[in-house]
Amino acid sequence: YFANIPEAPADSILKLSVQSKADPSSNKVDLGVGAYRDNNGKPWILPVVSKASSRLATDPGFNHEYLSVGGLPALTGGAQTLIFGQNSRAIDDKRVYTIQTISGTGANMVGAVFLKQFKRPENAAVYISKPTWGNHRSIFQTAGHEVREYRYCNYETLGLDIDGMVADLRAAPEGQIIVLHACAHNPTGIDPTAEQWQQIADAMEERGHFPFFDCAYQGFATGDVDRDAYAIRLFVARGFELLVAESFAKNMGLYGERTGCLHAVTRSADLIPAVSSQLNRLSRATISTAAAYGAKVAGTVLQDPELYKEWLDNMAEMSSRIKTMRDALRDKLVELGTPGTWDHVSNQIGMFSFTGLSKPQVAALKEKYHMYLTEDGRISVAGLNTGNIDYAAKAIDDVVRNVK
Amino acid sequence: MLSSALRTSLRRTAASQTSTPARALATWAQIEMGPPDAILGITEAFKRDGDARKMNLGVGAYRTDEGKPYVLGAVRKAEEALLAKRLDKEYLPITGLAKFTGAAAELAYGADSSALGRVAITQTISGTGALRVGGAFLQRFYKTQQTVYLPSPSWGNHAAVFRDCGLKVANYRYYDAATRGLNLGAMLDDLRALPRGSIVLLHACAHNPTGVDPTPAQWQQIQSVVEEREHLAFFDMAYQGFASGDADRDAAALRAFVAAGKAPVVLSQSFAKNMGLYGERVGTFSIVGADAAERDRLLSQIKILVRPLYSNPPINGARIASEVLNNAPLRTEWLGEVKQMADRIIGMRTALRSRLEELGSVHSWNHITDQIGMFCYTGLKPEQVDRLAKDFHIYLTRDGRVSVAGITTANVNYLAESIHSVTKN
């Protein structure tokens, strides 16, 4: 019955991870998967997360009962305030509905399916940045949308191609769905400035486009949750209706607990009953209810002022270590006199850096130096540390000079 | 803290909000209210009720004889063991925790099953997620038929899940309202009449919502017809161990189909009830392949399906389940607790039926003890169900389905008296 089903290609990032794990070399440097590592190259349980977990472990009321379809209120309510701000008009106006999801992927998918059912015009395409997270195209196509790209990365400067982006937004038919990275763009690390976000908002308003924000790194990008939410709050303040897919995988280190939310901001409160009922309905038919444990951990942190403050500190620690590594890599490459300019490494932001290395150079790094990064030249900066930064810089220097 | 430039620009745009709003895409305005969820709606009504005698017989979650949620001892111990290990929270592979799925496959198919080496299994978001992945898989790869046939009645969410996968949904006759038992003849007729190679959803044990299960002899007849018509058997097993108290007995039908090796078999498996892991969302979806090579091909395609849905499944519940299944003393303790839960439910069935008979009810209540598992299809009519809610503060779904786990020694008499009140005419 299934004999004719062909073998499917393996996920390239995960394949890289498998290769890296299997590599016995003591020099190996894993700059592939986007998960934070401490300065010893180890996964890091945020101290505040450990505290929250201990509280749950000693709570006599703790159990494993089903969450409601909407999710854990401590999480969804806390997440709303985190994204939209303490003094959010949208929240005060009761124009926001939040549903808990299976992390960011689940939020993207719930939003994608919802939009397929209800978008106007019905043939509106979904536009993703060129490049973007590999799973975006798959998610929106699976949900049945046509997927197109808007220019984003200037491959010469490795900065934002703002003119190309705005031109593409203006040239698109009216009323398209635009996927925007709220901060710490994956894979490039290139974020618009505040002024550039205004330009983007202008173009989107002009053409009546619908923003779908993917927010997987709030607090992780600059270390400041309000700054990282600037773009989302700008669009809300300018009166856009929008969706936000939010993940706590990186900023709380909850990765495998699959903790996330989808937020819908509507024009008026009277639209919320219908919108929430439809989001609930489609989530019920996919997962029934979301995963409880990670939500309880995150909810505990978000709702306790002391823990919340400690969380901000933990995030600052992660983002500043990453920034330090960015600057260190750049400085070392400059010191080595590596051909080219390397400012982009320290200008880019968040987990990833688009180095500009070519496919052959990336392959050489793997073969000769046991350094693992994706074909597009993206490095997960969190994989760098004081122990391997010299080695990594020299390796990059070598392949830039000798491999074309 | 925001820079002053950022604060200024936000204030400016906030001010502009009071004038003409941005030309918003009228995305939401035409959206209609979705249908209320029948099962979860009961809980809402129950919560609002202030009467001390109120009973929630709606949602299918186990309750102790004190009416409280139950965290199994084996689960608690597993959690303590896990805490001590101080594990990280790194992503699982797409198909989940291998130690969990391996043990789950053994539990379902039997430790000595020849199928184990060729089962393509993935961890899923509990049973619902397994049905979703399974439905998506069949929609993409099972080109023989694209309709899923559900028993009439079935769990309310089955149809929604399969339709959202892009499959069609239809029914075969199952429950006999006259006998409150299985209408085997009609079921077999319907299965025989389906197009060859149809997708037939079968509740492995403890049918939801009726509690009516085929006997082993009846299962053999069902299996014959399914094999004869070359149908695909999609088993939904959400109550293994919880139905009879014996995990192997509850999986007997599934294993018989697999042993015969004639009909293709896929399985949705949930640990929500039998391990009490409900909200942690622990389940698996599996396909019995022809051999290990086919298993690998199937897995490669399952991964492609799963990645855009949720990337990888949650760790917490799977780790607990793995600890319980793979640690011999914990596993034994767990099986004992599952039997205790099943026994308490059987005890409540017996008590309810006895009390109704003692009250002199003219109706037959044998079905209460003939049926099995979490649910009982009482035969109560919608008007009677409404009266139970309004006059007696007892909440169940309008199809007359009672979650027996909501019955306790303290409230079984009140329930019997109330049912007697609304049915004695």
Tab-separated table of N, CA and C in Angstrom, chain A residues 1-3 5-9 11 14 35 37 43 45 49 57 62-66 69 95 102 105-106 109 114 118 120 135 138-139 142 174 194 198 205-208 210 224 230 234 237-238 241 249-250 253 255-258 265-266 273-274 277-278 281 284-293, chain B residues 1-2 6 9-10 13 17 22-23 25 27-34 37 40 61 63 69 71 75 79 83 87-91 94 125 128-129 132 137 141 157 160-161 164 232 262 264 272-273 276-281 287 294 297-298 300-301 304 307-316 320:
chain	number	residue	atom	x	y	z
A	1	TYR	N	0.830	-1.199	0.000
A	1	TYR	CA	0.000	0.000	0.000
A	1	TYR	C	0.863	1.246	0.000
A	2	PHE	N	2.019	1.131	0.578
A	2	PHE	CA	2.890	2.304	0.660
A	2	PHE	C	4.189	2.086	-0.099
A	3	ALA	N	4.197	1.011	-0.866
A	3	ALA	CA	5.456	0.599	-1.488
A	3	ALA	C	6.007	1.636	-2.450
A	5	ILE	N	5.899	4.855	-2.105
A	5	ILE	CA	6.233	6.144	-1.494
A	5	ILE	C	7.745	6.318	-1.488
A	6	PRO	N	8.223	7.412	-2.114
A	6	PRO	CA	9.677	7.582	-2.217
A	6	PRO	C	10.285	8.140	-0.933
A	7	GLU	N	11.555	7.980	-0.804
A	7	GLU	CA	12.316	8.562	0.292
A	7	GLU	C	12.343	10.069	0.113
A	8	ALA	N	12.100	10.809	1.186
A	8	ALA	CA	12.140	12.267	1.112
A	8	ALA	C	13.514	12.757	1.540
A	9	PRO	N	13.941	13.904	1.005
A	9	PRO	CA	15.245	14.426	1.395
A	9	PRO	C	15.242	14.846	2.869
A	11	ASP	N	16.060	17.054	6.208
A	11	ASP	CA	16.135	18.479	6.535
A	11	ASP	C	17.612	18.881	6.627
A	14	LEU	N	19.075	20.022	10.116
A	14	LEU	CA	19.164	18.908	11.050
A	14	LEU	C	20.228	17.908	10.600
A	35	ALA	N	20.486	27.367	18.577
A	35	ALA	CA	20.144	27.273	19.987
A	35	ALA	C	21.293	27.919	20.763
A	37	ARG	N	24.202	28.729	23.343
A	37	ARG	CA	25.195	27.960	24.074
A	37	ARG	C	25.928	28.905	24.998
A	43	PRO	N	24.402	23.812	26.323
A	43	PRO	CA	23.063	24.387	26.472
A	43	PRO	C	22.954	25.069	27.834
A	45	ILE	N	20.406	26.376	30.802
A	45	ILE	CA	19.083	26.539	31.416
A	45	ILE	C	19.115	27.882	32.134
A	49	VAL	N	14.533	30.145	34.891
A	49	VAL	CA	13.722	28.996	34.499
A	49	VAL	C	13.867	27.877	35.527
A	57	ALA	N	7.610	22.266	40.915
A	57	ALA	CA	7.856	20.941	41.488
A	57	ALA	C	7.381	20.853	42.930
A	62	PHE	N	0.030	21.355	41.661
A	62	PHE	CA	0.500	21.059	40.305
A	62	PHE	C	-0.100	19.747	39.806
A	63	ASN	N	-0.602	19.758	38.578
A	63	ASN	CA	-1.063	18.506	37.971
A	63	ASN	C	-0.873	18.587	36.463
A	64	HIS	N	-1.398	17.619	35.742
A	64	HIS	CA	-1.197	17.558	34.302
A	64	HIS	C	-2.496	17.735	33.532
A	65	GLU	N	-3.488	18.364	34.161
A	65	GLU	CA	-4.787	18.531	33.505
A	65	GLU	C	-4.668	19.304	32.189
A	66	TYR	N	-5.661	19.107	31.339
A	66	TYR	CA	-5.714	19.825	30.070
A	66	TYR	C	-5.752	21.335	30.313
A	69	VAL	N	-8.588	25.491	25.466
A	69	VAL	CA	-8.162	25.614	24.062
A	69	VAL	C	-7.351	26.889	23.847
A	95	ARG	N	-8.763	44.572	21.888
A	95	ARG	CA	-8.701	44.233	20.466
A	95	ARG	C	-7.653	43.156	20.182
A	102	ILE	N	2.070	25.525	19.720
A	102	ILE	CA	3.260	24.690	19.847
A	102	ILE	C	4.439	25.534	19.356
A	105	THR	N	6.690	27.673	15.537
A	105	THR	CA	6.216	26.961	14.345
A	105	THR	C	4.706	26.798	14.399
A	106	GLY	N	4.210	26.350	15.522
A	106	GLY	CA	2.769	26.171	15.689
A	106	GLY	C	2.014	27.477	15.497
A	109	MET	N	1.890	28.324	11.871
A	109	MET	CA	0.962	27.445	11.145
A	109	MET	C	-0.491	27.787	11.454
A	114	PHE	N	-5.426	29.976	9.434
A	114	PHE	CA	-6.469	30.976	9.669
A	114	PHE	C	-6.571	31.929	8.483
A	118	PHE	N	-9.611	32.839	5.801
A	118	PHE	CA	-10.337	34.106	5.950
A	118	PHE	C	-9.728	35.301	5.243
A	120	ARG	N	-8.743	38.254	2.792
A	120	ARG	CA	-9.346	38.970	1.680
A	120	ARG	C	-8.276	39.852	1.096
A	135	ASN	N	11.688	27.243	7.223
A	135	ASN	CA	10.373	26.632	7.431
A	135	ASN	C	9.214	27.547	7.021
A	138	SER	N	7.647	26.506	3.683
A	138	SER	CA	6.962	25.230	3.861
A	138	SER	C	5.644	25.404	4.607
A	139	ILE	N	5.661	26.202	5.657
A	139	ILE	CA	4.451	26.417	6.450
A	139	ILE	C	3.353	27.038	5.600
A	142	THR	N	2.170	24.728	2.765
A	142	THR	CA	1.370	23.636	3.307
A	142	THR	C	-0.031	24.121	3.650
A	174	GLU	N	-2.462	45.017	-4.255
A	174	GLU	CA	-2.955	45.466	-2.960
A	174	GLU	C	-3.360	44.289	-2.075
A	194	ALA	N	14.758	52.026	13.108
A	194	ALA	CA	13.438	52.582	13.396
A	194	ALA	C	12.907	53.359	12.204
A	198	GLN	N	9.565	52.689	9.677
A	198	GLN	CA	8.543	53.666	9.284
A	198	GLN	C	8.293	53.599	7.779
A	205	GLU	N	0.978	50.430	4.396
A	205	GLU	CA	-0.281	51.156	4.555
A	205	GLU	C	-0.815	51.585	3.193
A	206	GLU	N	0.098	52.074	2.380
A	206	GLU	CA	-0.248	52.513	1.028
A	206	GLU	C	-0.950	51.414	0.233
A	207	ARG	N	-0.435	50.196	0.356
A	207	ARG	CA	-0.950	49.098	-0.472
A	207	ARG	C	-1.978	48.240	0.274
A	208	GLY	N	-2.283	48.610	1.527
A	208	GLY	CA	-3.271	47.839	2.290
A	208	GLY	C	-2.799	46.425	2.591
A	210	PHE	N	-1.222	43.241	4.739
A	210	PHE	CA	-1.486	42.713	6.069
A	210	PHE	C	-0.186	42.179	6.677
A	224	ASP	N	16.861	44.133	25.169
A	224	ASP	CA	15.815	45.017	25.693
A	224	ASP	C	14.485	44.642	25.043
A	230	TYR	N	9.758	47.042	19.073
A	230	TYR	CA	9.470	48.359	18.480
A	230	TYR	C	8.620	48.250	17.214
A	234	LEU	N	4.953	49.731	16.691
A	234	LEU	CA	4.786	50.800	15.715
A	234	LEU	C	3.586	50.516	14.813
A	237	ALA	N	0.393	50.872	16.696
A	237	ALA	CA	0.090	52.286	16.930
A	237	ALA	C	-0.411	52.970	15.666
A	238	ARG	N	0.056	52.495	14.530
A	238	ARG	CA	-0.376	53.077	13.253
A	238	ARG	C	-1.697	52.503	12.761
A	241	GLU	N	-4.222	46.105	11.503
A	241	GLU	CA	-4.613	44.805	12.053
A	241	GLU	C	-3.461	43.864	11.710
A	249	ALA	N	11.093	29.891	22.757
A	249	ALA	CA	12.140	28.868	22.644
A	249	ALA	C	13.506	29.435	23.004
A	250	LYS	N	13.857	30.567	22.407
A	250	LYS	CA	15.195	31.109	22.605
A	250	LYS	C	15.270	32.033	23.802
A	253	GLY	N	14.837	30.012	26.651
A	253	GLY	CA	15.554	28.734	26.576
A	253	GLY	C	14.631	27.536	26.715
A	255	TYR	N	13.014	25.946	24.273
A	255	TYR	CA	13.123	25.103	23.066
A	255	TYR	C	12.148	23.930	23.000
A	256	GLY	N	12.562	22.793	23.528
A	256	GLY	CA	11.789	21.554	23.377
A	256	GLY	C	10.503	21.517	24.173
A	257	GLU	N	10.254	22.496	25.033
A	257	GLU	CA	8.971	22.519	25.743
A	257	GLU	C	7.871	23.034	24.826
A	258	ARG	N	8.272	23.663	23.696
A	258	ARG	CA	7.319	24.120	22.675
A	258	ARG	C	6.303	25.126	23.222
A	265	VAL	N	-4.455	41.036	16.389
A	265	VAL	CA	-4.895	42.386	16.740
A	265	VAL	C	-5.918	42.831	15.711
A	266	THR	N	-7.110	43.138	16.171
A	266	THR	CA	-8.182	43.538	15.257
A	266	THR	C	-8.438	45.035	15.367
A	273	PRO	N	-14.818	38.185	19.337
A	273	PRO	CA	-15.521	36.902	19.527
A	273	PRO	C	-15.443	35.995	18.301
A	274	ALA	N	-15.662	36.547	17.133
A	274	ALA	CA	-15.618	35.710	15.934
A	274	ALA	C	-14.197	35.219	15.670
A	277	SER	N	-13.115	32.617	18.231
A	277	SER	CA	-13.813	31.336	18.069
A	277	SER	C	-13.241	30.553	16.895
A	278	GLN	N	-12.859	31.244	15.851
A	278	GLN	CA	-12.314	30.544	14.689
A	278	GLN	C	-10.889	30.054	14.952
A	281	ARG	N	-11.273	27.071	17.106
A	281	ARG	CA	-11.807	25.937	16.355
A	281	ARG	C	-10.701	25.242	15.569
A	284	ARG	N	-8.202	23.496	17.866
A	284	ARG	CA	-8.811	22.277	18.431
A	284	ARG	C	-8.692	21.117	17.448
A	285	ALA	N	-8.810	21.414	16.159
A	285	ALA	CA	-8.747	20.346	15.151
A	285	ALA	C	-7.317	19.954	14.798
A	286	THR	N	-6.335	20.634	15.360
A	286	THR	CA	-4.938	20.305	15.060
A	286	THR	C	-4.251	19.657	16.255
A	287	ILE	N	-4.420	20.267	17.431
A	287	ILE	CA	-3.730	19.783	18.625
A	287	ILE	C	-4.662	19.612	19.823
A	288	SER	N	-5.885	20.026	19.707
A	288	SER	CA	-6.865	20.107	20.808
A	288	SER	C	-6.478	21.208	21.794
A	289	THR	N	-5.407	20.982	22.521
A	289	THR	CA	-4.928	21.984	23.479
A	289	THR	C	-3.406	21.949	23.459
A	290	ALA	N	-2.786	23.024	23.931
A	290	ALA	CA	-1.327	23.143	23.820
A	290	ALA	C	-0.621	22.525	25.028
A	291	ALA	N	0.711	22.467	24.950
A	291	ALA	CA	1.523	21.780	25.959
A	291	ALA	C	1.606	22.592	27.242
A	292	ALA	N	1.292	21.922	28.344
A	292	ALA	CA	1.109	22.638	29.610
A	292	ALA	C	2.398	23.048	30.316
A	293	TYR	N	3.400	22.163	30.328
A	293	TYR	CA	4.515	22.400	31.239
A	293	TYR	C	5.287	23.674	30.936
B	1	MET	N	15.112	50.551	28.137
B	1	MET	CA	14.477	51.863	27.942
B	1	MET	C	14.549	52.237	26.475
B	2	LEU	N	13.488	52.756	25.946
B	2	LEU	CA	13.489	53.184	24.554
B	2	LEU	C	14.324	54.451	24.421
B	6	LEU	N	12.980	56.837	19.478
B	6	LEU	CA	11.962	55.803	19.316
B	6	LEU	C	10.678	56.195	20.035
B	9	SER	N	8.819	58.779	18.029
B	9	SER	CA	8.129	58.294	16.830
B	9	SER	C	6.897	57.484	17.202
B	10	LEU	N	6.973	56.756	18.305
B	10	LEU	CA	5.797	55.983	18.735
B	10	LEU	C	4.678	56.907	19.171
B	13	THR	N	2.994	58.437	16.163
B	13	THR	CA	2.079	57.556	15.449
B	13	THR	C	0.849	57.238	16.302
B	17	GLN	N	-3.294	58.076	15.470
B	17	GLN	CA	-4.343	57.072	15.510
B	17	GLN	C	-5.708	57.699	15.760
B	22	ALA	N	-5.257	53.952	9.781
B	22	ALA	CA	-4.618	53.391	8.588
B	22	ALA	C	-5.648	52.575	7.807
B	23	ARG	N	-5.527	52.582	6.523
B	23	ARG	CA	-6.471	51.815	5.715
B	23	ARG	C	-6.186	50.339	5.975
B	25	LEU	N	-6.663	46.460	6.097
B	25	LEU	CA	-7.244	45.392	5.301
B	25	LEU	C	-8.444	44.861	6.059
B	27	THR	N	-9.691	42.357	6.960
B	27	THR	CA	-9.495	40.922	7.043
B	27	THR	C	-10.538	40.236	7.883
B	28	TRP	N	-10.907	40.880	8.964
B	28	TRP	CA	-11.675	40.156	9.963
B	28	TRP	C	-13.175	40.340	9.852
B	29	ALA	N	-13.601	41.386	9.158
B	29	ALA	CA	-14.985	41.821	9.296
B	29	ALA	C	-15.998	40.776	8.850
B	30	GLN	N	-15.605	39.956	7.888
B	30	GLN	CA	-16.601	39.010	7.365
B	30	GLN	C	-16.571	37.668	8.099
B	31	ILE	N	-15.723	37.564	9.139
B	31	ILE	CA	-15.594	36.280	9.812
B	31	ILE	C	-16.799	36.026	10.696
B	32	GLU	N	-17.370	34.846	10.523
B	32	GLU	CA	-18.523	34.503	11.348
B	32	GLU	C	-18.084	33.804	12.625
B	33	MET	N	-18.947	33.840	13.582
B	33	MET	CA	-18.734	33.138	14.835
B	33	MET	C	-18.576	31.652	14.537
B	34	GLY	N	-17.534	31.052	15.113
B	34	GLY	CA	-17.379	29.614	14.957
B	34	GLY	C	-18.364	28.894	15.873
B	37	ASP	N	-17.812	24.752	21.086
B	37	ASP	CA	-17.374	23.386	21.291
B	37	ASP	C	-18.287	22.749	22.330
B	40	LEU	N	-16.423	21.193	25.620
B	40	LEU	CA	-15.801	22.186	26.493
B	40	LEU	C	-16.832	23.188	27.003
B	61	ALA	N	-11.810	13.465	31.714
B	61	ALA	CA	-10.558	13.378	32.453
B	61	ALA	C	-10.857	12.603	33.725
B	63	ARG	N	-11.124	11.310	37.498
B	63	ARG	CA	-11.190	11.951	38.818
B	63	ARG	C	-11.117	10.860	39.865
B	69	PRO	N	-8.515	15.734	40.367
B	69	PRO	CA	-7.573	15.240	39.357
B	69	PRO	C	-6.565	14.303	40.032
B	71	VAL	N	-2.742	12.698	39.860
B	71	VAL	CA	-1.394	12.546	39.305
B	71	VAL	C	-0.900	11.184	39.763
B	75	VAL	N	3.963	8.472	37.863
B	75	VAL	CA	4.297	9.712	37.158
B	75	VAL	C	5.063	10.638	38.077
B	79	GLU	N	8.823	12.014	37.531
B	79	GLU	CA	9.168	13.442	37.525
B	79	GLU	C	10.303	13.743	38.476
B	83	LEU	N	13.901	15.329	37.459
B	83	LEU	CA	14.429	16.556	38.070
B	83	LEU	C	15.868	16.358	38.511
B	87	LEU	N	18.167	17.606	33.197
B	87	LEU	CA	18.300	17.551	31.742
B	87	LEU	C	18.131	18.936	31.123
B	88	ASP	N	18.655	19.095	29.921
B	88	ASP	CA	18.460	20.372	29.237
B	88	ASP	C	17.114	20.366	28.518
B	89	LYS	N	16.843	21.457	27.816
B	89	LYS	CA	15.555	21.572	27.122
B	89	LYS	C	15.737	21.634	25.618
B	90	GLU	N	16.826	21.032	25.123
B	90	GLU	CA	17.087	21.067	23.698
B	90	GLU	C	15.945	20.423	22.914
B	91	TYR	N	15.836	20.856	21.657
B	91	TYR	CA	14.796	20.316	20.776
B	91	TYR	C	14.931	18.794	20.648
B	94	ILE	N	12.551	15.558	15.039
B	94	ILE	CA	11.193	15.777	14.512
B	94	ILE	C	10.234	14.680	14.968
B	125	ILE	N	1.441	15.389	19.154
B	125	ILE	CA	0.768	16.200	20.167
B	125	ILE	C	-0.444	15.401	20.644
B	128	THR	N	-4.881	13.736	19.466
B	128	THR	CA	-5.352	14.643	18.420
B	128	THR	C	-4.263	14.897	17.389
B	129	GLY	N	-3.080	15.166	17.855
B	129	GLY	CA	-1.953	15.412	16.959
B	129	GLY	C	-1.633	14.193	16.117
B	132	ARG	N	-4.080	14.004	13.410
B	132	ARG	CA	-3.796	15.053	12.436
B	132	ARG	C	-2.648	14.673	11.519
B	137	PHE	N	-0.939	12.522	6.425
B	137	PHE	CA	-0.178	11.503	5.694
B	137	PHE	C	-1.068	10.800	4.667
B	141	PHE	N	-0.593	10.684	0.675
B	141	PHE	CA	0.002	9.471	0.107
B	141	PHE	C	-0.953	8.314	-0.155
B	157	ASN	N	-14.467	15.423	17.881
B	157	ASN	CA	-13.365	16.095	17.195
B	157	ASN	C	-12.833	15.314	15.993
B	160	ALA	N	-13.772	16.917	12.614
B	160	ALA	CA	-13.094	18.207	12.421
B	160	ALA	C	-11.637	18.001	12.027
B	161	VAL	N	-10.967	17.091	12.712
B	161	VAL	CA	-9.549	16.866	12.433
B	161	VAL	C	-9.355	16.372	11.001
B	164	ASP	N	-10.154	19.000	8.322
B	164	ASP	CA	-9.107	20.016	8.211
B	164	ASP	C	-7.855	19.476	7.532
B	232	LEU	N	-8.280	0.143	4.768
B	232	LEU	CA	-7.165	0.535	5.623
B	232	LEU	C	-7.727	0.754	7.023
B	262	LYS	N	-2.913	-8.521	6.732
B	262	LYS	CA	-3.607	-8.371	5.448
B	262	LYS	C	-4.020	-6.924	5.203
B	264	PRO	N	-3.774	-2.868	5.701
B	264	PRO	CA	-2.802	-1.882	6.204
B	264	PRO	C	-3.334	-1.322	7.521
B	272	ALA	N	-2.780	10.406	27.319
B	272	ALA	CA	-3.468	11.421	28.115
B	272	ALA	C	-4.178	10.783	29.305
B	273	LYS	N	-4.961	9.756	29.036
B	273	LYS	CA	-5.770	9.166	30.101
B	273	LYS	C	-5.023	8.090	30.868
B	276	GLY	N	-2.482	9.769	32.687
B	276	GLY	CA	-2.913	11.020	33.306
B	276	GLY	C	-2.082	12.205	32.875
B	277	LEU	N	-1.521	12.131	31.684
B	277	LEU	CA	-0.618	13.190	31.216
B	277	LEU	C	-1.306	14.247	30.353
B	278	TYR	N	-2.606	14.148	30.229
B	278	TYR	CA	-3.482	15.098	29.532
B	278	TYR	C	-2.797	16.310	28.892
B	279	GLY	N	-2.552	17.301	29.683
B	279	GLY	CA	-2.073	18.593	29.153
B	279	GLY	C	-0.644	18.577	28.670
B	280	GLU	N	0.095	17.519	28.952
B	280	GLU	CA	1.474	17.471	28.473
B	280	GLU	C	1.522	17.036	27.011
B	281	ARG	N	0.372	16.508	26.495
B	281	ARG	CA	0.236	16.191	25.074
B	281	ARG	C	1.201	15.100	24.614
B	287	ILE	N	2.712	3.759	11.550
B	287	ILE	CA	2.270	3.011	10.373
B	287	ILE	C	3.022	1.693	10.387
B	294	GLU	N	11.019	0.132	4.114
B	294	GLU	CA	9.781	0.894	3.921
B	294	GLU	C	9.549	1.801	5.123
B	297	ARG	N	11.539	4.907	4.686
B	297	ARG	CA	10.963	5.817	3.687
B	297	ARG	C	9.748	6.532	4.266
B	298	LEU	N	8.916	5.763	4.963
B	298	LEU	CA	7.718	6.363	5.568
B	298	LEU	C	8.110	7.439	6.571
B	300	SER	N	10.753	9.235	6.604
B	300	SER	CA	11.288	10.421	5.937
B	300	SER	C	10.151	11.325	5.469
B	301	GLN	N	9.061	10.726	5.047
B	301	GLN	CA	7.913	11.522	4.588
B	301	GLN	C	7.127	12.094	5.760
B	304	ILE	N	8.715	15.287	6.846
B	304	ILE	CA	8.377	16.419	5.971
B	304	ILE	C	7.002	16.980	6.349
B	307	ARG	N	7.323	18.859	10.088
B	307	ARG	CA	8.146	20.067	10.246
B	307	ARG	C	7.350	21.377	10.137
B	308	PRO	N	6.473	21.533	9.105
B	308	PRO	CA	5.730	22.791	9.058
B	308	PRO	C	4.588	22.883	10.066
B	309	LEU	N	4.179	21.747	10.642
B	309	LEU	CA	3.074	21.794	11.602
B	309	LEU	C	3.539	22.296	12.961
B	310	TYR	N	4.634	21.709	13.460
B	310	TYR	CA	5.096	22.145	14.781
B	310	TYR	C	6.591	21.898	15.008
B	311	SER	N	7.314	21.526	13.954
B	311	SER	CA	8.769	21.276	13.987
B	311	SER	C	9.169	20.036	14.772
B	312	ASN	N	8.879	20.003	16.033
B	312	ASN	CA	9.249	18.855	16.876
B	312	ASN	C	8.331	18.867	18.095
B	313	PRO	N	8.143	17.706	18.736
B	313	PRO	CA	7.126	17.629	19.789
B	313	PRO	C	7.662	17.998	21.178
B	314	PRO	N	6.765	18.217	22.151
B	314	PRO	CA	7.192	18.660	23.487
B	314	PRO	C	7.961	17.571	24.242
B	315	ILE	N	8.947	18.017	25.000
B	315	ILE	CA	9.825	17.069	25.701
B	315	ILE	C	9.259	16.567	27.021
B	316	ASN	N	8.610	17.427	27.773
B	316	ASN	CA	8.337	17.089	29.165
B	316	ASN	C	7.535	15.800	29.330
B	320	ILE	N	8.621	11.905	30.791
B	320	ILE	CA	7.922	11.237	31.899
B	320	ILE	C	7.454	9.861	31.449
